[in-house]
Short mmCIF file of C-alpha atoms and ligand atoms in Angstrom, two decimals:
data_model
loop_
_atom_site.label_atom_id
_atom_site.label_comp_id
_atom_site.label_asym_id
_atom_site.label_seq_id
_atom_site.Cartn_x
_atom_site.Cartn_y
_atom_site.Cartn_z
CA LYS A 1 0.00 0.00 0.00
CA ARG A 2 1.37 3.36 -1.02
CA PHE A 3 1.08 5.89 1.75
CA CYS A 4 3.75 8.47 1.11
CA GLY A 5 1.39 11.17 -0.13
CA PHE A 6 3.02 11.61 -3.54
CA SER A 7 1.37 10.44 -6.78
CA ASP A 8 2.11 6.89 -7.94
CA THR A 9 4.49 8.03 -10.70
CA THR A 10 6.39 10.40 -8.44
CA CYS A 11 6.52 7.76 -5.78
CA GLN A 12 8.09 5.25 -8.19
CA GLN A 13 10.55 7.86 -9.45
CA LYS A 14 11.52 8.62 -5.91
CA LYS A 15 11.95 4.90 -5.21
CA HIS A 16 9.79 5.14 -2.15
CA ASN A 17 10.14 1.50 -1.18
CA THR A 18 11.61 2.68 2.08
CA ILE A 19 9.54 5.86 1.91
CA THR A 20 11.98 8.31 3.33
CA GLN A 21 11.45 11.99 2.83
CA HIS A 22 13.59 14.92 3.77
CA VAL A 23 11.41 17.33 5.56
CA GLN A 24 12.64 20.84 5.17
CA ILE A 25 11.55 23.82 7.20
CA ILE A 26 12.20 27.16 5.59
CA LEU A 27 13.14 29.94 7.97
CA ILE A 28 13.25 30.12 11.63
CA SER A 29 11.11 32.67 13.40
CA ALA A 30 8.83 32.63 16.39
CA VAL A 31 6.27 30.42 14.76
CA GLY A 32 8.83 28.64 12.57
CA SER A 33 10.54 27.40 15.71
CA ALA A 34 7.25 26.33 17.26
CA ILE A 35 6.43 24.32 14.14
CA ALA A 36 10.01 22.98 14.01
CA LYS A 37 9.39 21.56 17.46
CA ILE A 38 6.34 19.66 16.23
CA VAL A 39 7.79 18.56 12.89
CA GLY A 40 11.11 17.55 14.46
CA ALA A 41 9.38 15.40 17.09
CA ASN A 42 7.05 13.78 14.52
CA ALA A 43 9.89 13.15 12.03
CA ALA A 44 11.98 11.52 14.76
CA LYS A 45 9.31 8.91 15.49
CA ASN A 46 7.83 8.34 12.00
CA SER A 47 10.01 6.31 9.64
CA LYS A 48 8.19 7.82 6.68
CA PHE A 49 10.18 10.99 7.21
CA ALA A 50 13.92 11.57 7.22
CA ASN A 51 15.13 11.99 10.77
CA THR A 52 16.95 15.29 10.31
CA VAL A 53 14.75 18.34 9.77
CA LYS A 54 16.78 21.14 8.24
CA MET A 55 15.68 24.65 9.07
CA TRP A 56 16.96 27.69 7.23
CA VAL A 57 17.84 30.47 9.62
CA PHE A 58 18.22 34.08 8.56
CA GLU A 59 21.60 34.54 10.20
CA GLU A 60 21.87 37.15 12.92
CA MET A 61 24.38 37.86 15.65
CA VAL A 62 22.80 37.44 19.07
CA ASN A 63 24.91 38.32 22.11
CA GLY A 64 28.03 38.16 19.90
CA ARG A 65 27.24 34.66 18.55
CA LYS A 66 25.67 33.37 15.35
CA LEU A 67 22.03 32.41 15.84
CA THR A 68 22.55 29.13 13.90
CA GLU A 69 25.41 28.17 16.21
CA ILE A 70 23.31 28.89 19.28
CA ILE A 71 20.42 26.81 17.93
CA ASN A 72 22.65 23.88 16.99
CA THR A 73 24.44 23.79 20.33
CA GLU A 74 21.75 24.88 22.79
CA HIS A 75 18.74 23.70 20.75
CA GLU A 76 16.93 26.92 21.45
CA ASN A 77 16.03 29.93 19.31
CA ILE A 78 16.94 32.39 22.01
CA LYS A 79 15.92 35.44 19.95
CA TYR A 80 12.52 34.45 18.53
CA LEU A 81 11.33 31.63 20.77
CA PRO A 82 13.23 31.84 24.05
CA GLY A 83 12.55 29.30 26.74
CA HIS A 84 11.60 26.42 24.44
CA LYS A 85 13.94 23.55 23.59
CA LEU A 86 13.91 22.32 19.99
CA PRO A 87 14.37 18.61 19.25
CA ALA A 88 18.03 17.70 18.59
CA ASN A 89 17.18 16.46 15.06
CA VAL A 90 16.27 20.02 13.98
CA LEU A 91 19.37 21.38 12.27
CA ALA A 92 19.72 25.14 11.73
CA VAL A 93 21.36 25.94 8.38
CA PRO A 94 22.38 29.52 7.44
CA ASP A 95 22.63 28.91 3.67
CA LEU A 96 19.21 28.92 2.04
CA VAL A 97 20.12 26.84 -1.03
CA GLU A 98 22.03 24.29 1.03
CA ALA A 99 19.07 24.02 3.41
CA SER A 100 16.44 23.50 0.74
CA SER A 101 18.02 21.69 -2.22
CA ASP A 102 17.30 18.12 -1.12
CA ALA A 103 13.88 18.79 0.44
CA ASP A 104 10.73 16.89 -0.52
CA ILE A 105 8.57 19.08 1.68
CA LEU A 106 9.22 22.78 2.12
CA VAL A 107 7.48 24.62 4.95
CA PHE A 108 7.39 28.38 4.43
CA VAL A 109 7.20 30.44 7.64
CA ILE A 110 8.60 33.87 6.89
CA PRO A 111 7.14 37.38 7.12
CA HIS A 112 5.51 37.92 3.73
CA GLN A 113 7.72 40.82 2.69
CA PHE A 114 10.68 38.40 2.33
CA VAL A 115 8.91 35.77 0.22
CA GLY A 116 10.01 37.15 -3.18
CA ARG A 117 13.70 37.23 -2.28
CA VAL A 118 13.63 33.78 -0.69
CA CYS A 119 11.94 32.23 -3.73
CA ASP A 120 14.30 33.96 -6.17
CA THR A 121 17.27 32.52 -4.26
CA ILE A 122 16.08 28.89 -4.39
CA LYS A 123 14.39 28.99 -7.81
CA GLY A 124 15.72 26.16 -9.99
CA LYS A 125 17.76 24.79 -7.09
CA ILE A 126 15.11 22.71 -5.34
CA LYS A 127 13.51 19.42 -6.36
CA SER A 128 10.90 20.10 -9.03
CA ASP A 129 8.44 17.65 -7.45
CA ALA A 130 8.74 18.99 -3.88
CA LEU A 131 5.56 19.88 -1.97
CA GLY A 132 5.24 23.25 -0.30
CA ILE A 133 3.14 24.40 2.64
CA SER A 134 2.83 28.03 3.63
CA LEU A 135 2.06 29.34 7.12
CA ILE A 136 2.50 32.91 5.93
CA LYS A 137 -0.37 35.24 6.73
CA GLY A 138 -0.63 38.02 4.17
CA VAL A 139 -1.65 38.81 0.60
CA ASP A 140 0.07 40.30 -2.38
CA GLU A 141 -1.22 42.61 -5.06
CA GLY A 142 -1.25 41.05 -8.52
CA PRO A 143 -1.95 42.70 -11.88
CA ASP A 144 -5.62 41.62 -11.65
CA GLY A 145 -6.04 42.37 -7.95
CA LEU A 146 -5.49 39.88 -5.19
CA LYS A 147 -2.63 37.42 -5.20
CA LEU A 148 -2.27 34.75 -2.53
CA ILE A 149 1.20 34.26 -1.07
CA SER A 150 0.95 30.53 -1.78
CA ASP A 151 0.25 31.36 -5.44
CA VAL A 152 3.26 33.67 -5.52
CA ILE A 153 5.44 30.82 -4.22
CA GLN A 154 3.82 28.27 -6.56
CA GLU A 155 4.37 30.50 -9.61
CA LYS A 156 7.95 31.34 -8.72
CA LEU A 157 9.03 27.81 -7.82
CA GLY A 158 6.63 25.63 -9.82
CA ILE A 159 5.74 23.44 -6.84
CA THR A 160 2.26 22.52 -5.55
CA MET A 161 1.38 24.51 -2.46
CA SER A 162 -0.88 23.87 0.53
CA VAL A 163 -1.48 26.24 3.44
CA LEU A 164 -1.77 25.91 7.23
CA MET A 165 -3.61 28.63 9.19
CA GLY A 166 -5.31 28.68 12.57
CA ALA A 167 -5.48 30.05 16.10
CA ASN A 168 -1.83 29.23 16.68
CA ILE A 169 0.03 31.90 18.61
CA ALA A 170 3.62 30.69 18.57
CA ASN A 171 4.41 30.68 22.30
CA GLU A 172 1.29 28.70 23.14
CA VAL A 173 1.98 26.17 20.37
CA ALA A 174 5.52 25.76 21.69
CA ASP A 175 4.15 25.37 25.23
CA GLU A 176 2.08 22.47 23.86
CA LYS A 177 -1.13 24.11 25.01
CA PHE A 178 -4.03 22.51 23.13
CA CYS A 179 -5.03 24.21 19.89
CA GLU A 180 -6.52 23.47 16.49
CA THR A 181 -5.36 24.36 13.03
CA THR A 182 -6.57 24.08 9.43
CA ILE A 183 -4.69 22.77 6.42
CA GLY A 184 -6.08 23.87 3.06
CA CYS A 185 -4.88 21.83 0.12
CA LYS A 186 -5.57 21.27 -3.54
CA LYS A 187 -4.75 17.56 -3.43
CA LYS A 188 -6.22 15.22 -0.83
CA ASN A 189 -3.13 12.99 -0.66
CA HIS A 190 -0.98 16.04 0.13
CA GLY A 191 -3.38 16.94 2.95
CA ALA A 192 -3.09 13.47 4.48
CA LEU A 193 0.72 13.54 4.34
CA LEU A 194 0.98 17.03 5.77
CA LYS A 195 -1.47 16.21 8.53
CA GLU A 196 0.70 13.24 9.49
CA LEU A 197 3.71 15.53 9.61
CA MET A 198 2.06 18.28 11.64
CA GLN A 199 -0.53 16.75 13.95
CA THR A 200 0.08 16.02 17.62
CA SER A 201 -2.35 15.38 20.47
CA ASN A 202 -2.19 19.11 21.33
CA PHE A 203 -2.11 20.45 17.77
CA ARG A 204 -5.17 19.04 16.03
CA VAL A 205 -5.37 19.40 12.27
CA THR A 206 -8.46 19.58 10.07
CA VAL A 207 -7.92 19.35 6.32
CA VAL A 208 -10.20 21.25 3.93
CA GLU A 209 -10.11 21.77 0.18
CA GLU A 210 -10.83 25.51 0.07
CA TYR A 211 -7.15 26.41 0.41
CA ASP A 212 -7.68 29.93 -0.92
CA VAL A 213 -10.38 30.68 1.70
CA VAL A 214 -8.15 29.28 4.45
CA GLU A 215 -5.31 31.53 3.32
CA ILE A 216 -7.41 34.66 2.91
CA CYS A 217 -8.77 34.21 6.46
CA GLY A 218 -5.19 34.12 7.80
CA ALA A 219 -4.39 37.40 6.07
CA LEU A 220 -7.58 39.37 6.70
CA LYS A 221 -7.93 38.61 10.41
CA ASN A 222 -4.83 40.72 11.05
CA ILE A 223 -6.65 43.80 9.73
CA VAL A 224 -9.57 43.13 12.08
CA ALA A 225 -7.10 42.70 14.95
CA VAL A 226 -5.75 46.20 14.33
CA GLY A 227 -9.35 47.43 14.65
CA ALA A 228 -9.73 45.46 17.88
CA GLY A 229 -6.55 47.11 19.21
CA PHE A 230 -7.87 50.60 18.34
CA CYS A 231 -11.07 49.69 20.15
CA ASP A 232 -9.11 48.63 23.27
CA GLY A 233 -6.89 51.71 23.14
CA LEU A 234 -9.92 53.99 22.88
CA GLY A 235 -11.37 52.43 26.03
CA PHE A 236 -14.38 50.68 24.52
CA GLY A 237 -15.61 47.54 26.22
CA ASP A 238 -16.13 43.90 25.32
CA ASN A 239 -19.43 44.55 23.52
CA THR A 240 -17.75 46.94 21.11
CA LYS A 241 -14.89 44.54 20.55
CA ALA A 242 -17.35 41.75 19.82
CA ALA A 243 -18.94 44.03 17.21
CA VAL A 244 -15.50 44.67 15.66
CA ILE A 245 -14.93 40.93 15.52
CA ARG A 246 -18.37 40.17 14.04
CA LEU A 247 -18.35 42.96 11.46
CA GLY A 248 -14.74 42.10 10.67
CA LEU A 249 -15.78 38.50 10.06
CA MET A 250 -18.61 39.66 7.77
CA GLU A 251 -16.09 41.69 5.76
CA MET A 252 -13.74 38.70 5.62
CA ILE A 253 -16.54 36.52 4.26
CA ALA A 254 -17.66 39.18 1.75
CA PHE A 255 -14.08 39.67 0.59
CA ALA A 256 -13.53 35.93 0.16
CA ARG A 257 -16.80 35.59 -1.78
CA ILE A 258 -15.62 38.24 -4.26
CA PHE A 259 -11.97 37.30 -4.57
CA CYS A 260 -11.64 33.53 -4.00
CA THR A 261 -12.61 32.41 -7.45
CA ALA A 262 -10.79 29.07 -7.60
CA GLY A 263 -13.80 27.15 -6.24
CA PRO A 264 -16.67 27.38 -3.74
CA VAL A 265 -16.50 29.60 -0.64
CA SER A 266 -18.40 27.71 2.08
CA SER A 267 -19.58 29.23 5.34
CA SER A 268 -18.26 26.10 7.09
CA THR A 269 -14.66 27.04 6.26
CA PHE A 270 -15.06 30.21 8.35
CA LEU A 271 -16.09 28.01 11.29
CA GLU A 272 -12.76 26.14 11.15
CA SER A 273 -9.76 27.17 13.24
CA CYS A 274 -8.50 29.33 10.34
CA GLY A 275 -11.70 31.42 10.54
CA VAL A 276 -13.47 32.44 13.75
CA ALA A 277 -10.94 30.81 16.08
CA ASP A 278 -7.92 32.60 14.63
CA LEU A 279 -9.90 35.84 14.47
CA ILE A 280 -10.81 35.64 18.16
CA THR A 281 -7.31 34.73 19.37
CA THR A 282 -5.73 37.49 17.24
CA CYS A 283 -8.19 40.11 18.48
CA TYR A 284 -7.35 39.23 22.08
CA GLY A 285 -3.77 37.96 22.12
CA GLY A 286 -1.91 38.90 18.97
CA ARG A 287 0.78 41.49 18.23
CA ASN A 288 -1.42 43.48 15.82
CA ARG A 289 -3.94 44.16 18.58
CA LYS A 290 -1.18 45.06 21.02
CA VAL A 291 0.59 47.54 18.73
CA ALA A 292 -2.72 49.11 17.59
CA GLU A 293 -3.72 49.67 21.22
CA ALA A 294 -0.35 51.35 21.90
CA PHE A 295 -0.83 53.47 18.74
CA VAL A 296 -3.86 55.02 20.44
CA THR A 297 -2.46 55.30 23.94
CA THR A 298 1.06 56.58 23.09
CA GLY A 299 0.45 58.60 19.91
CA LYS A 300 3.63 57.07 18.40
CA SER A 301 3.75 55.86 14.79
CA ILE A 302 3.13 52.23 13.84
CA GLU A 303 6.74 51.90 12.56
CA GLU A 304 8.16 53.22 15.83
CA LEU A 305 6.01 50.87 17.88
CA GLU A 306 6.88 47.87 15.67
CA LYS A 307 10.57 48.51 16.38
CA GLU A 308 10.04 49.19 20.09
CA MET A 309 7.59 46.46 20.96
CA LEU A 310 8.26 43.48 18.69
CA ASN A 311 11.97 42.64 19.05
CA GLY A 312 12.52 42.09 15.31
CA GLN A 313 9.12 40.55 14.63
CA LYS A 314 7.05 42.05 11.84
CA LEU A 315 3.56 43.51 11.97
CA GLN A 316 1.22 42.20 9.29
CA GLY A 317 -2.14 43.96 9.83
CA PRO A 318 -1.36 47.48 8.52
CA ALA A 319 0.53 46.17 5.45
CA THR A 320 -2.33 43.77 4.64
CA ALA A 321 -4.83 46.64 5.06
CA ALA A 322 -2.85 48.64 2.47
CA GLU A 323 -2.80 45.75 0.01
CA VAL A 324 -6.50 45.06 0.49
CA TYR A 325 -7.30 48.78 0.12
CA ALA A 326 -5.51 48.91 -3.25
CA ILE A 327 -7.45 45.86 -4.45
CA LEU A 328 -10.82 47.25 -3.26
CA LYS A 329 -10.13 50.66 -4.79
CA HIS A 330 -9.27 49.05 -8.10
CA LYS A 331 -12.64 47.23 -8.02
CA ASN A 332 -14.55 50.26 -6.70
CA LEU A 333 -15.68 48.31 -3.62
CA ILE A 334 -14.35 50.41 -0.74
CA ASP A 335 -17.83 51.36 0.55
CA LYS A 336 -18.67 47.73 1.21
CA PHE A 337 -15.67 47.29 3.54
CA PRO A 338 -15.71 50.22 6.02
CA LEU A 339 -13.71 48.46 8.74
CA PHE A 340 -10.88 47.38 6.41
CA ASN A 341 -10.91 50.89 4.93
CA ALA A 342 -10.83 52.63 8.34
CA VAL A 343 -7.79 50.60 9.43
CA TYR A 344 -5.97 51.60 6.24
CA GLN A 345 -6.96 55.29 6.52
CA ILE A 346 -5.85 55.50 10.15
CA CYS A 347 -2.55 53.64 9.64
CA TYR A 348 -1.48 55.31 6.38
CA GLN A 349 -3.54 58.43 5.67
CA GLY A 350 -3.48 60.20 9.02
CA HIS A 351 -7.21 59.84 9.71
CA PRO A 352 -7.89 60.38 13.44
CA VAL A 353 -8.14 57.10 15.29
CA THR A 354 -10.71 58.71 17.60
CA GLU A 355 -13.18 58.41 14.71
CA PHE A 356 -12.58 54.70 14.24
CA ILE A 357 -15.96 53.74 15.69
CA LYS A 358 -17.77 55.56 12.84
CA CYS A 359 -16.90 52.69 10.51
CA LEU A 360 -19.00 50.41 12.71
CA GLN A 361 -21.90 52.84 13.10
CA ASN A 362 -22.44 53.16 9.36
CA HIS A 363 -21.77 49.58 8.39
CA PRO A 364 -23.59 48.07 5.37
CA GLU A 365 -24.51 45.11 7.60
CA HIS A 366 -26.99 47.45 9.39
CA MET A 367 -28.50 49.01 6.28
N1 NAD B 401 3.93 34.24 15.32
C1 NAD B 401 2.82 33.57 15.26
O1 NAD B 401 2.17 33.30 16.27
C2 NAD B 401 2.32 33.06 13.94
C3 NAD B 401 1.35 32.08 13.94
C4 NAD B 401 0.95 31.56 12.74
C5 NAD B 401 1.51 32.06 11.55
N2 NAD B 401 2.41 33.04 11.57
C6 NAD B 401 2.95 33.53 10.30
O2 NAD B 401 4.25 33.04 10.11
C7 NAD B 401 5.03 34.03 9.42
C8 NAD B 401 6.26 34.30 10.23
O3 NAD B 401 5.84 34.91 11.43
P1 NAD B 401 6.77 34.98 12.67
O4 NAD B 401 5.98 35.56 13.77
O5 NAD B 401 7.37 33.69 12.93
O6 NAD B 401 7.91 35.94 12.11
P2 NAD B 401 8.24 37.39 12.60
O7 NAD B 401 7.25 38.38 12.17
O8 NAD B 401 8.50 37.20 14.02
O9 NAD B 401 9.56 37.84 11.84
C9 NAD B 401 10.83 37.60 12.33
C10 NAD B 401 11.53 36.64 11.41
O10 NAD B 401 11.93 37.30 10.22
C11 NAD B 401 13.20 36.85 9.88
N3 NAD B 401 13.88 37.82 9.04
C12 NAD B 401 14.34 39.03 9.38
N4 NAD B 401 14.91 39.62 8.33
C13 NAD B 401 14.80 38.76 7.29
C14 NAD B 401 15.19 38.78 5.92
N5 NAD B 401 15.82 39.84 5.39
N6 NAD B 401 14.92 37.72 5.16
C15 NAD B 401 14.26 36.68 5.66
N7 NAD B 401 13.87 36.59 6.94
C16 NAD B 401 14.14 37.61 7.74
C17 NAD B 401 13.90 36.65 11.18
O11 NAD B 401 14.91 35.68 11.07
C18 NAD B 401 12.79 36.11 12.05
O12 NAD B 401 12.79 34.74 12.01
C19 NAD B 401 4.13 35.25 9.25
O13 NAD B 401 3.56 35.28 7.97
C20 NAD B 401 3.05 35.02 10.27
O14 NAD B 401 1.83 35.59 9.88
C21 NAD B 401 2.86 33.54 12.75
#
């Protein structure tokens, strides 16, 4: 019985009689390290996967030492995921091509602004039949409007992509606190293989086919979280925040219904971890909420706060709001998305944050 997850032909070409794959994680970061912990532990006990999990690390000096050296000796990403030991079979590699060239599975976990450069570096240097999975939450602007990050990767590298999104704040995942996640994939056999690689008893995976809806949820919820942060900073209560979350969800659904044209857009996908669950956790616990709250209470700029508060981590909500704004403007649809628009106007156009609540009061959902 073939159970490697690749097609029959690929499986024969790969001589999968022993069914060994080299599982490659691309880029270390807060969440990359949390996922490396899971993948490393699963690979170590499942003979289907190669034991060593290589992880590309964007090299940085931390306390006078190379981050890769620290990870490979202390088995800890002391900059982006301090306090959590990584399995010893996770090997940090500073050279991107060396890290990825023999991979059968590539896991992309980088801030979305670095995707283009990373793909250009490994283009033509990876296996042509590798599978990719993206955990990156963001969108790009294409010539015809929206472009999913997984599509950007797929086009640049020519590999089939799946996505993983959910209520998965990195520290909690690394702490092995129970959570759920959603894998969206175009091919069922890829979903089964990736689930086997990722699932643990405290990280439960549901696989769905609407990969584009899963991915768009992961990007858009960060815009709503900025709104939730404004709401907290302005001193509104839980009822108001619940309204931000609900109206934000309605805009997410409306946006997906217009822009996810690859297949159906089912309400049930929004009830998965990638939908409401990720939206709730991000509006309460995430960095976008935190920085947006400080934007109101300190009067500092978003860029200043990102530098001050995030220790090298990147903020995704404002950038995604700008990309979404450009797409909506192009389609003449801004009026239908007042919350997304308000976040963009406040972050980039100097609109007073004190007027944020107006976008809720005049929402098309109430008309
Ligand atoms: N953090 C989370 O809880 C979480 C959860 C799920 C998904 N994600 C997604 O995973 C992706 C990565 O998020 P994160 O929080 O781990 O990263 P991050 O925002 O913390 O970014 C820091 C990472 O960027 C890397 N970096 C810095 N400069 C770079 C460069 N020039 N080229 C390439 N990499 C560079 C650093 O090495 C570091 O690993 C994002 O798209 C995010 O939405 C994050």
